[in-house]
Coordinates of C-alpha atoms in Angstrom, one line a residue:
Chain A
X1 CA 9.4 12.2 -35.6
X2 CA 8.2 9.0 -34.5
X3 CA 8.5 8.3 -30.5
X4 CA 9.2 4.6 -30.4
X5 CA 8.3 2.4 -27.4
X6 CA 5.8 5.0 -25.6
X7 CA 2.4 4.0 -25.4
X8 CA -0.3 6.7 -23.5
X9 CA -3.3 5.5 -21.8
X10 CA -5.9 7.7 -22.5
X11 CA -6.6 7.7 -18.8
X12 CA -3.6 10.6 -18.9
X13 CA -5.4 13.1 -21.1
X14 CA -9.3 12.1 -19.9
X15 CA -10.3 15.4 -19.0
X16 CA -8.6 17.2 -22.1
X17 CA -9.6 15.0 -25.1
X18 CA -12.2 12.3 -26.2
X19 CA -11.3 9.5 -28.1
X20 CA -10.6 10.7 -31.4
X21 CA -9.1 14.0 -30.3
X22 CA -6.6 11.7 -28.6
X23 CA -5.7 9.7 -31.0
X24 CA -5.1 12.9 -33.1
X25 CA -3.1 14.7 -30.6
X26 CA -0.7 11.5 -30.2
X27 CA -0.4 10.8 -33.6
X28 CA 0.6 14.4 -33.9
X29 CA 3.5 14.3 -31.6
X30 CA 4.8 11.0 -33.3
X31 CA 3.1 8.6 -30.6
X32 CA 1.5 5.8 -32.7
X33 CA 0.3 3.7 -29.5
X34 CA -2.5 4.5 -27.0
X35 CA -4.3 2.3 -24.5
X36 CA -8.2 3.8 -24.4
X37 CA -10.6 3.1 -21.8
X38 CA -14.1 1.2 -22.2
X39 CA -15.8 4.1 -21.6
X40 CA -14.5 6.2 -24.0
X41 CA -14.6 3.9 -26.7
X42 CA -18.2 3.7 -26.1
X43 CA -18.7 7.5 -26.6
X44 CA -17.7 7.4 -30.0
X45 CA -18.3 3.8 -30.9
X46 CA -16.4 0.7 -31.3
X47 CA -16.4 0.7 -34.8
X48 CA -15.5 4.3 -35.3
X49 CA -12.4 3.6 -32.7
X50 CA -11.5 0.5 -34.5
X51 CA -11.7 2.6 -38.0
X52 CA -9.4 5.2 -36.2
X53 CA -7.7 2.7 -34.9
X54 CA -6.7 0.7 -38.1
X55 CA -6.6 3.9 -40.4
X56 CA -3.7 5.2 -38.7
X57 CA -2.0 1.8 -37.9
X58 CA -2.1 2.9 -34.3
X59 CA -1.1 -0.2 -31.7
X60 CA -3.2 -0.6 -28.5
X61 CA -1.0 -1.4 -26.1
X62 CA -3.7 -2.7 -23.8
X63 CA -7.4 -2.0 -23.1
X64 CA -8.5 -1.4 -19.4
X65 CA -9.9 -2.6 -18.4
X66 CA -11.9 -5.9 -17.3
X67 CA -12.0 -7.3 -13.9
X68 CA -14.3 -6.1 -11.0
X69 CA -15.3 -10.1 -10.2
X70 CA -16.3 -10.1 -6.5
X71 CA -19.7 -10.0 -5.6
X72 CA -22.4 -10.2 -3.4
X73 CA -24.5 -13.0 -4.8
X74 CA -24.8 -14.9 -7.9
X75 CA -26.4 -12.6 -10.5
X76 CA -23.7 -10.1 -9.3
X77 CA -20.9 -13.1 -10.2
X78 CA -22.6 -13.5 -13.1
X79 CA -23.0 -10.1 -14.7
X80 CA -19.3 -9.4 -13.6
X81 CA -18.2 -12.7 -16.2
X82 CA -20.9 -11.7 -18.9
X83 CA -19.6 -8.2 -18.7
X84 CA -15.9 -9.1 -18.7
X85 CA -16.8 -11.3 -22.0
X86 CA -17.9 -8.4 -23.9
X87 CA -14.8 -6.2 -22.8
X88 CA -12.8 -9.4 -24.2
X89 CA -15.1 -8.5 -27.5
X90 CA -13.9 -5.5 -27.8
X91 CA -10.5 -6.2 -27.1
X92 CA -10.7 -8.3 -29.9
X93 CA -12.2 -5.3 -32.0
X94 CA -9.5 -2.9 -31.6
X95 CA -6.9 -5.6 -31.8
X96 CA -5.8 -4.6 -28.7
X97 CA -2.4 -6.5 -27.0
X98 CA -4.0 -7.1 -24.0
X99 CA -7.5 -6.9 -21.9
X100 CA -6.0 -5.4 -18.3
X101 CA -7.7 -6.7 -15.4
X102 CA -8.4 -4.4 -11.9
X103 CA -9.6 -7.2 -10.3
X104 CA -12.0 -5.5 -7.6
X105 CA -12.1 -5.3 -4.2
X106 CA -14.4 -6.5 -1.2
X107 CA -18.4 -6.6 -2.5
X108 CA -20.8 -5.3 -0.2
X109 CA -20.3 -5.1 3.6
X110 CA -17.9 -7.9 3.0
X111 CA -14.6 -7.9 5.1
X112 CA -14.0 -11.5 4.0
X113 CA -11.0 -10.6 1.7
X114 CA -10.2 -14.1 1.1
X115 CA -13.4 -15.1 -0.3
X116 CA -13.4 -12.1 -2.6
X117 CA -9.8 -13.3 -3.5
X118 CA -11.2 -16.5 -4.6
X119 CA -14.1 -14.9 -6.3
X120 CA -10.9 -13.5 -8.3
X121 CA -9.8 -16.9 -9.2
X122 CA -13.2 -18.2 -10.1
X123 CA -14.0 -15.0 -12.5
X124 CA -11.0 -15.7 -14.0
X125 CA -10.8 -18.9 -14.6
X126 CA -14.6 -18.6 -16.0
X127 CA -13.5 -16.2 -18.4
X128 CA -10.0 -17.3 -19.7
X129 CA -11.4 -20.1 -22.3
X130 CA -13.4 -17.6 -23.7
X131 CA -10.8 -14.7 -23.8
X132 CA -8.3 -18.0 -25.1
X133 CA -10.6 -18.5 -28.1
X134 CA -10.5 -15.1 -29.2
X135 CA -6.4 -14.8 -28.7
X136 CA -6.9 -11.6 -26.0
X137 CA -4.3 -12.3 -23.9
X138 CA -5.3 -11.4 -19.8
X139 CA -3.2 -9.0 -18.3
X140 CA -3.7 -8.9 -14.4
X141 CA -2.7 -5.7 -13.0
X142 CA -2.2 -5.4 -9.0
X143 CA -3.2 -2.5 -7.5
X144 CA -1.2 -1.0 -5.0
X145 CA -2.8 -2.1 -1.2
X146 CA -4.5 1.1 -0.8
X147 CA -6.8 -0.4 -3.4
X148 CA -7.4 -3.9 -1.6
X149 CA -10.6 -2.9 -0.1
X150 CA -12.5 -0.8 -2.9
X151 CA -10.9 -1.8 -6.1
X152 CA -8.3 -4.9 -6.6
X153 CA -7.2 -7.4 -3.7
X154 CA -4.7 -8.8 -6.1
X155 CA -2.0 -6.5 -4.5
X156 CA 1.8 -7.5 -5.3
X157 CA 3.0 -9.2 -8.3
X158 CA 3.8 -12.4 -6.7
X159 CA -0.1 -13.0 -5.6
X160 CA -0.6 -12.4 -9.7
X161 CA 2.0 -14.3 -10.8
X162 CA 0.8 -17.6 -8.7
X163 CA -2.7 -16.8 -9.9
X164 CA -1.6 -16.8 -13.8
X165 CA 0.8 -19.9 -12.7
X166 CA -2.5 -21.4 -11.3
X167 CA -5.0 -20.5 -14.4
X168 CA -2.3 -21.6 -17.2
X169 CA -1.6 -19.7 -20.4
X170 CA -3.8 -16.9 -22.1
X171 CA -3.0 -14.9 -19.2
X172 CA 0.0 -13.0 -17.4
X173 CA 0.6 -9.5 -15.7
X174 CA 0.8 -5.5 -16.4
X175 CA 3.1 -4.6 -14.4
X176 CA 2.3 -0.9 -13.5
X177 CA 5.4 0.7 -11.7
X178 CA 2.9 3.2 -9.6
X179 CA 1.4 -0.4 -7.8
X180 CA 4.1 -2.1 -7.6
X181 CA 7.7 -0.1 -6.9
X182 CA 7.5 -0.2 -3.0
X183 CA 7.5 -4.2 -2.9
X184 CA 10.2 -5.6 -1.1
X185 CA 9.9 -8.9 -3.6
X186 CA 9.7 -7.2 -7.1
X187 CA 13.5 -7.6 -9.0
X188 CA 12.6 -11.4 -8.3
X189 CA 9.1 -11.5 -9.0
X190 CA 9.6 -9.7 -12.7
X191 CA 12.4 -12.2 -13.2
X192 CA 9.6 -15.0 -12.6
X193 CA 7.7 -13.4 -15.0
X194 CA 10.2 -12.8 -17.5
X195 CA 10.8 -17.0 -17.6
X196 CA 7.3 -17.6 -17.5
X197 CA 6.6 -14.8 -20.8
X198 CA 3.6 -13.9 -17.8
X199 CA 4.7 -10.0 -19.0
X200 CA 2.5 -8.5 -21.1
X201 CA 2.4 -4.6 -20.5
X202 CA 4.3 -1.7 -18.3
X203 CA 2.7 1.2 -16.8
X204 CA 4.9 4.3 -15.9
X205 CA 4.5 7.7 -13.6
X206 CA 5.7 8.3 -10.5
X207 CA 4.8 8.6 -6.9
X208 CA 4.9 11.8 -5.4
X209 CA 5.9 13.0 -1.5
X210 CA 3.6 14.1 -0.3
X211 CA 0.6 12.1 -2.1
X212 CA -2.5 14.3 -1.5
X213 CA -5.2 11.6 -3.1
X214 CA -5.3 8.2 -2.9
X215 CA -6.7 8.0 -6.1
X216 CA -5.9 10.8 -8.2
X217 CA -2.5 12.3 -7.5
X218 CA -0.4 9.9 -9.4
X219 CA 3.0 11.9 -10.7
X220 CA 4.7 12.5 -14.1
X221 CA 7.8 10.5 -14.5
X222 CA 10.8 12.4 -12.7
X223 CA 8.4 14.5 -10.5
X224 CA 8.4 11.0 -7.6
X225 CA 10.7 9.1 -6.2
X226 CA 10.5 6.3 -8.4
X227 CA 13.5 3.8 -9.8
X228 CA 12.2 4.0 -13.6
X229 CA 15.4 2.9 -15.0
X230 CA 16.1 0.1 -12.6
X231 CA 12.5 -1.5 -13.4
X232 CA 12.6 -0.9 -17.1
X233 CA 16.3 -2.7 -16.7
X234 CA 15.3 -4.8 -14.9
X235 CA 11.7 -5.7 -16.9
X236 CA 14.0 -5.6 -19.9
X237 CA 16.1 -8.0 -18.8
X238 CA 13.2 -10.3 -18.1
X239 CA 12.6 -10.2 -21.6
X240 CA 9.8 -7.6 -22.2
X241 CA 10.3 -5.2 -24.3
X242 CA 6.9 -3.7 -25.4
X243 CA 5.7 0.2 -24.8
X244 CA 6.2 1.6 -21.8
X245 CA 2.4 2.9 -21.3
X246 CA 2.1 6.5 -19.0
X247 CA -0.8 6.3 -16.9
X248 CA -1.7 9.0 -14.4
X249 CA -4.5 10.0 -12.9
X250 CA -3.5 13.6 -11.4
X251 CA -7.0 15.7 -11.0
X252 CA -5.6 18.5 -9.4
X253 CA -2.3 18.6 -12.2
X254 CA -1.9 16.9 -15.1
X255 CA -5.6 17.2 -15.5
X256 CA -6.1 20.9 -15.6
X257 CA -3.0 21.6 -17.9
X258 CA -3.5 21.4 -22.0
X259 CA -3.4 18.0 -23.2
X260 CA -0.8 18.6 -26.2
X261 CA 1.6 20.0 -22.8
X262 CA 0.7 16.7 -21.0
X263 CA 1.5 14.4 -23.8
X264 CA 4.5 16.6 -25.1
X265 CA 5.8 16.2 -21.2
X266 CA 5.3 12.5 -21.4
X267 CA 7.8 12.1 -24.4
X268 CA 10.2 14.9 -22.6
X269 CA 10.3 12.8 -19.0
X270 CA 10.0 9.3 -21.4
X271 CA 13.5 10.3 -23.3
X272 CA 15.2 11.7 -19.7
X273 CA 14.0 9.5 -17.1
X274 CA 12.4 6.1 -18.0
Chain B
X1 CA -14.2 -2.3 36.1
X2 CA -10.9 -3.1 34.6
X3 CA -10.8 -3.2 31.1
X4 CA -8.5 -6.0 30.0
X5 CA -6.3 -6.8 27.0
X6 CA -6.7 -3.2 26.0
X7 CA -4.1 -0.9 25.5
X8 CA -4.4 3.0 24.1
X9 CA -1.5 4.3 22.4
X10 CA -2.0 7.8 23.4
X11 CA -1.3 9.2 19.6
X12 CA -5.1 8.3 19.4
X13 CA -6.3 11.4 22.1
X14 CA -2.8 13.3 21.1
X15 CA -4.4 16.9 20.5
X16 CA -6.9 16.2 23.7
X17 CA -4.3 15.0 26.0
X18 CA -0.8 15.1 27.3
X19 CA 0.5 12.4 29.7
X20 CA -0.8 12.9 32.7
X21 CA -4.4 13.7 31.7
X22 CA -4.4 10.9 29.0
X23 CA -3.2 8.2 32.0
X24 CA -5.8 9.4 34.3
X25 CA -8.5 9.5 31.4
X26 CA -7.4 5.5 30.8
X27 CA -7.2 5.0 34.3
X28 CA -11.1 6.5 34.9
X29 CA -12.4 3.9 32.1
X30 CA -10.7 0.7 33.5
X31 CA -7.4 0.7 31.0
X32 CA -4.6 -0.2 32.4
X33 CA -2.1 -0.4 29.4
X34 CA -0.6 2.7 27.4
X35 CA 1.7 2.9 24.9
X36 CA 3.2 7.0 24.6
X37 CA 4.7 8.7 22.0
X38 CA 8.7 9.9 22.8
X39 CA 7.2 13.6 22.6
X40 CA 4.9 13.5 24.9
X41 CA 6.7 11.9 27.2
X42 CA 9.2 14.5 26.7
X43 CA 6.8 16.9 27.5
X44 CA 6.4 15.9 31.2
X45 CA 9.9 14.8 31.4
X46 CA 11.1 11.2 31.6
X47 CA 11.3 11.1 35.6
X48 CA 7.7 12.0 35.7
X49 CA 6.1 9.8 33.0
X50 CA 8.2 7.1 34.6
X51 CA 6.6 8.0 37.9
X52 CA 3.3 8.1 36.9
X53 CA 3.3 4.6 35.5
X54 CA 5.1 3.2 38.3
X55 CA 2.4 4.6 40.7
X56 CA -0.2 3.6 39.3
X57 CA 1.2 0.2 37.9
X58 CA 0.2 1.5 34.1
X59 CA 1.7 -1.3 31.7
X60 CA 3.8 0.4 28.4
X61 CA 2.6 -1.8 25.4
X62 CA 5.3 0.0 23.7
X63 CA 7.0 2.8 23.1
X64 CA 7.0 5.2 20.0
X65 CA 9.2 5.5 18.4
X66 CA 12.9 4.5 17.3
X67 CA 13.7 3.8 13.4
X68 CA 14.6 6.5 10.9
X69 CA 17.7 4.9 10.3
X70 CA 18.4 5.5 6.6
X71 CA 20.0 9.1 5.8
X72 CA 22.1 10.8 2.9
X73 CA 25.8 10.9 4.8
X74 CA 27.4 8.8 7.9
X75 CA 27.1 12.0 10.3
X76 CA 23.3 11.7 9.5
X77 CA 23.4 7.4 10.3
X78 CA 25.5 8.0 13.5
X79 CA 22.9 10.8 14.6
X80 CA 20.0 8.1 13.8
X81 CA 22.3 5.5 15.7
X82 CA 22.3 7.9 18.5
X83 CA 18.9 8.6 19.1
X84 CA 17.9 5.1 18.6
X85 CA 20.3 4.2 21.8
X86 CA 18.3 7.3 23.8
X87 CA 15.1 5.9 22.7
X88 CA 16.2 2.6 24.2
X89 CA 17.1 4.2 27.4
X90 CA 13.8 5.8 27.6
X91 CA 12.1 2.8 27.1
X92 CA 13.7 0.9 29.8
X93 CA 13.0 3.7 32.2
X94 CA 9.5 3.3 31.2
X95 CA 10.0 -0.5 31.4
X96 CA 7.9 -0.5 28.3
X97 CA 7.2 -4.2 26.6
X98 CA 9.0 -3.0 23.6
X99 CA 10.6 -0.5 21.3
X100 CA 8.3 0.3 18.1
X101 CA 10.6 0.7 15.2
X102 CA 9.5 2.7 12.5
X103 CA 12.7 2.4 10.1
X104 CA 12.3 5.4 7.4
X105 CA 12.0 5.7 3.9
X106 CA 14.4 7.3 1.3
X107 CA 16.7 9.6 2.5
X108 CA 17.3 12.8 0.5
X109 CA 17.0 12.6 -2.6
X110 CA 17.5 9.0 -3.1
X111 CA 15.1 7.0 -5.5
X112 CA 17.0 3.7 -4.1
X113 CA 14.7 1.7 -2.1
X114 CA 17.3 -1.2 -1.8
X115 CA 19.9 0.9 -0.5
X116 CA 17.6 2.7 2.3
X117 CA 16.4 -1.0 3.3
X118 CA 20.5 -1.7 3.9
X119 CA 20.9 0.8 5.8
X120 CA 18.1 0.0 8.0
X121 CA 19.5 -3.6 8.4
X122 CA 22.5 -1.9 9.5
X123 CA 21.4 0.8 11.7
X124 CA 19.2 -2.4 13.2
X125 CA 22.3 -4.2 14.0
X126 CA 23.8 -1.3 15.3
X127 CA 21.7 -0.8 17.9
X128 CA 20.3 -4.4 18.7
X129 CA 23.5 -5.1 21.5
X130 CA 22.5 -2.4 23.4
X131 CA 18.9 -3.1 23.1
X132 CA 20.1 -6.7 24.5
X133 CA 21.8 -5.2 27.0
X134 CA 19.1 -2.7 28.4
X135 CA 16.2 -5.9 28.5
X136 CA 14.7 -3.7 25.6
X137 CA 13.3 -5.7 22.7
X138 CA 13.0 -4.2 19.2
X139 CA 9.6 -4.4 17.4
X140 CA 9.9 -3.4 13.9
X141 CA 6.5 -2.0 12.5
X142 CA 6.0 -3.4 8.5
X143 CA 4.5 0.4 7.6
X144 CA 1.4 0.1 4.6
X145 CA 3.2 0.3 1.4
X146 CA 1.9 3.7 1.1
X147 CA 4.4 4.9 3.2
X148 CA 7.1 3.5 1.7
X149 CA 8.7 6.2 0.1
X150 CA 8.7 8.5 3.6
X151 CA 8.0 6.7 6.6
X152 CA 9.4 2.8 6.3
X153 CA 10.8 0.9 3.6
X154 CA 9.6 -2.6 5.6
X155 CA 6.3 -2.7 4.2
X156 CA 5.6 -6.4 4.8
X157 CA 5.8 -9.0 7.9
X158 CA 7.8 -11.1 5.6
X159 CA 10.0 -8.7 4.7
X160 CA 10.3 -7.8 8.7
X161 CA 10.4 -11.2 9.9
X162 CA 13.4 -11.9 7.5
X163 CA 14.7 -9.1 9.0
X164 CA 14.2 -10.3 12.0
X165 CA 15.8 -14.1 11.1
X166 CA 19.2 -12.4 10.1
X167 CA 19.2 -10.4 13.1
X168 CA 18.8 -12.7 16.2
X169 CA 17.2 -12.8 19.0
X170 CA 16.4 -9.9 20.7
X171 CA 13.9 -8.5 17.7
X172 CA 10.6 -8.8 16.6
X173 CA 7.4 -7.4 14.9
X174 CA 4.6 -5.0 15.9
X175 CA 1.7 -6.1 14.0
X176 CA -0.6 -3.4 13.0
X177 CA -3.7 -4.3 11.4
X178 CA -4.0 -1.4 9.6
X179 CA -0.6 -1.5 7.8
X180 CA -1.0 -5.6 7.3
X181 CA -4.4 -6.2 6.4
X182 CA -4.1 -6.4 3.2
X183 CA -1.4 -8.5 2.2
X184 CA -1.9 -12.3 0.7
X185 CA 0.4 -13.9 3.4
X186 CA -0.4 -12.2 6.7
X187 CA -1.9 -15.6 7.6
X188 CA 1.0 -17.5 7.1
X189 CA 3.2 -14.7 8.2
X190 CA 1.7 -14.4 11.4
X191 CA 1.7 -18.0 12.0
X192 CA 5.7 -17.8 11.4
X193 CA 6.1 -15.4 13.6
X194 CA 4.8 -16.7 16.4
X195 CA 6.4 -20.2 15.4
X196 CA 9.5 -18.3 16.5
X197 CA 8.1 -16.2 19.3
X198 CA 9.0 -12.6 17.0
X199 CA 5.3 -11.2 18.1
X200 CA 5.9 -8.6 20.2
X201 CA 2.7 -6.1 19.9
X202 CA -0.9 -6.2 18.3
X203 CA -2.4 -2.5 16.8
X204 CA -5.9 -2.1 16.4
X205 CA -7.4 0.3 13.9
X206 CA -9.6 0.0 10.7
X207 CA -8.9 0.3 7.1
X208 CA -11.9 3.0 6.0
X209 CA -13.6 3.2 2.7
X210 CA -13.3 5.8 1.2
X211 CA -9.5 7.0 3.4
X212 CA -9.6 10.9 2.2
X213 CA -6.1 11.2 3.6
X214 CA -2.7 9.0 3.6
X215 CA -1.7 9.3 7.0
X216 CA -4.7 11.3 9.1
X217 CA -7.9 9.2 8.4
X218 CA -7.5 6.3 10.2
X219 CA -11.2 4.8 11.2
X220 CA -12.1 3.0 14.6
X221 CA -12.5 -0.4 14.9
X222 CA -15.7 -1.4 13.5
X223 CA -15.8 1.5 10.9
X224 CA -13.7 -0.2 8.2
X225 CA -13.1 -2.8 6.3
X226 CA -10.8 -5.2 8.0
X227 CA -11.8 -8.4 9.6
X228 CA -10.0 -7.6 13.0
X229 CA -11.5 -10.7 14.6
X230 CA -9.7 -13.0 12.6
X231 CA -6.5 -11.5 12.5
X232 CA -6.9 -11.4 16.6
X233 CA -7.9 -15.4 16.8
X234 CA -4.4 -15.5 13.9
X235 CA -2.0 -14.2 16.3
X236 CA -3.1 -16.1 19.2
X237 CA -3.2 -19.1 17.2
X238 CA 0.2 -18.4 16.8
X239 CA 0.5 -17.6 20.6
X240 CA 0.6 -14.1 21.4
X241 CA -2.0 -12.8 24.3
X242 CA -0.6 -9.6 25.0
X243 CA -3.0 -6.2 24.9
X244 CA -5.0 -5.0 21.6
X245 CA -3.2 -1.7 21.3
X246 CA -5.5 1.1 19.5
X247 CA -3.6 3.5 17.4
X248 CA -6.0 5.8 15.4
X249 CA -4.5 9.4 13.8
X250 CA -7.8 10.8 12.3
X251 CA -7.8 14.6 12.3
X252 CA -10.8 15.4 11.2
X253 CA -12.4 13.0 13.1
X254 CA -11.7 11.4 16.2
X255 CA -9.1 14.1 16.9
X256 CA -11.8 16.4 17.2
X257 CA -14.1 14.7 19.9
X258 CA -13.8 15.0 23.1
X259 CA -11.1 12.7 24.6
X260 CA -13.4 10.7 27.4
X261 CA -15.5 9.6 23.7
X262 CA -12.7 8.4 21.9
X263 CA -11.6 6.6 25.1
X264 CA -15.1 4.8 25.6
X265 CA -15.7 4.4 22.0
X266 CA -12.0 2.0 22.1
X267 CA -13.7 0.4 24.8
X268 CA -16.7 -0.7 23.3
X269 CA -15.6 -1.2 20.0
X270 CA -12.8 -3.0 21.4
X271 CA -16.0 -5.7 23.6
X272 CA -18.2 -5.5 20.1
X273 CA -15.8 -6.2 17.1
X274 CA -12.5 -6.7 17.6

């Protein structure tokens, strides 16, 4: 039986499976979209993932990811934009719906988050014509704040939003529940993005109490405290109504349990609680 | 010699110090300017603590804490009601510069963040007359957005300040660096603030890279990432001059040196970098 609108980012099955395996494993449980990860498309091959990829009429809901701009001098600026280029490549190669961008965070011994900001702007804006031409549409994806420092200072959806508003079309948002549930501004702020058509992918789990890792305790769906049908509604009514992609990180979880469990929990919480 | 402009907030020598000792300890190195936690001053009884910083004219940057307002039934808002009008009576005892509010999270079971955030605007109006009426003002703390879930559902200084705006006068903000540092509009925030003279209190702390725990591994000034000089020469621009309060929870760290350290270290950090 087909499971329509869920996507799973590989991300949620990294320990468990490589790229084919899956692929294979989703396929199996009637998932027929999958967002991989640079790195493990490199370990079996961009070509071989494409193959896969077209073969089995799987959709790539996005690709993560691009980004990581700020640096500490100019060959770093300009290996971050060369770099970002070939991801867009790739994007490109797996036909993928979008190229997410984790922006990075402060380079160096910085604490000059504004000028890493505008590093942001300027890596963007270097690489949009180029991502343009090759119709890979830019996802920015802000990180929660506990990633401002060491991996994205785009950190709430309207910094994003006046960024894509800024840069013009070719790019818009992935709006990733996990990042973005807490803020204050976010029923408005998806509206914006809804009228602008700046939505271009949604990111479920859940956050747990008590979080144990800043970095790798991120919750199934249900398991958190989470609104997952009031932001789907609400994304919904902006106009989106792509995959809902699962992405968790959970080493100490998720990670350590079988992956056909993990994806078969992923449809079970998708069908109950998203 | 005196140390001015600096105040401990005695949750930063908590496991080395009750009252008493932590006064003295301050008073040995020059400081001049506290800000106590409700429990400890429990501990040595209102009378007392009051006593001790009448004697040895000890100003109360603040005093920690009132909030927790949301809850799952009315008995459970009335008790939070209840306890926020004590805390307001201790603080004026103490004749401390201000109440910190920390407002709460969700309570229960409750995934909705926009009804705990109205009963927090309630529970604020609830109290602020008699907070008027004792000479006590309110400082609500915007908590990191990691906290929103369990702690405090105001997670910005916008989102505080508007608070703030519907509620009168009588209320402002406690700017912590460490909960603000982050977000896109603190500049502008702060200057808005002090445009309408809401800046009530100034925390010191750093942002550390990597944070190995949500709530315990705050670093020292200096240690981190944020740029703590320019948010100091932002909220004087917007023209507050009260006390650089310090307010580190680090268990594993500074928890575990000797109080007199952690005391000198504030000092100089507080001369070198902040």
């Amino acid at each position: 039986m087909s499971v329509q609108g869920l996507s799973i980012n590989l991300a949620t099955v990294r320990p468990q499976f490589g790229f084919a395996a899956a692929v294979d494993a989703c396929l199996t449980q009637g998932i027929t979209a999958i967002a991989p990860w640079r790195d493990q498309v490199a370990a079996i091959g961009l070509d071989e993932a494409a193959r896969i990829i077209k073969a089995n009429a799987v959709q790539v809901t996005g690709y993560c990811r691009g980004g990581m701009f700020p640096a500490s001098d100019k060959i770093g600026l300009a290996a971050a934009i060369d770099d970002n280029k070939r991801a867009i490549d790739e994007s490109a190669a797996l036909g993928a719906d979008c190229l997410v961008m984790v922006v990075g965070g402060l380079p160096g011994t910085s604490k000059d988050i504004e000028a890493a900001r505008a590093m942001v702007a300027d890596g963007l804006a270097a690489i949009l014509p180029y991502a343009r031409a090759c119709k890979v549409p830019l996802a920015i994806e802000p990180l929660h704040p506990m990633y401002a420092g060491d991996r994205a200072c785009v950190n709430t959806l309207e910094q994003a939003l006046d960024l894509c508003d800024a840069l013009g079309v070719g790019i818009g948002v992935a709006i990733d529940v996990y990042h973005t549930w807490w803020d204050p501004k976010i029923r408005a702020q998806i509206a914006r993005a809804g009228r602008n058509g700046q939505i271009l992918a949604h990111h479920i789990s859940d956050w747990l109490i008590p979080t144990r890792d800043l970095l790798l305790d991120r919750g199934m769906m249900g398991d958190g405290v989470i609104d997952l049908k009031q932001i789907r509604a609400d994304i919904e009514q902006a106009g989106f109504h792509g995959a809902q992609e699962v992405e968790i990180f959970s080493s100490e979880n998720w990670w350590k349990r079988p992956g056909e469990e993990v994806i078969a929990t992923c449809i079970e919480r998708y069908r109950t609680v998203c």
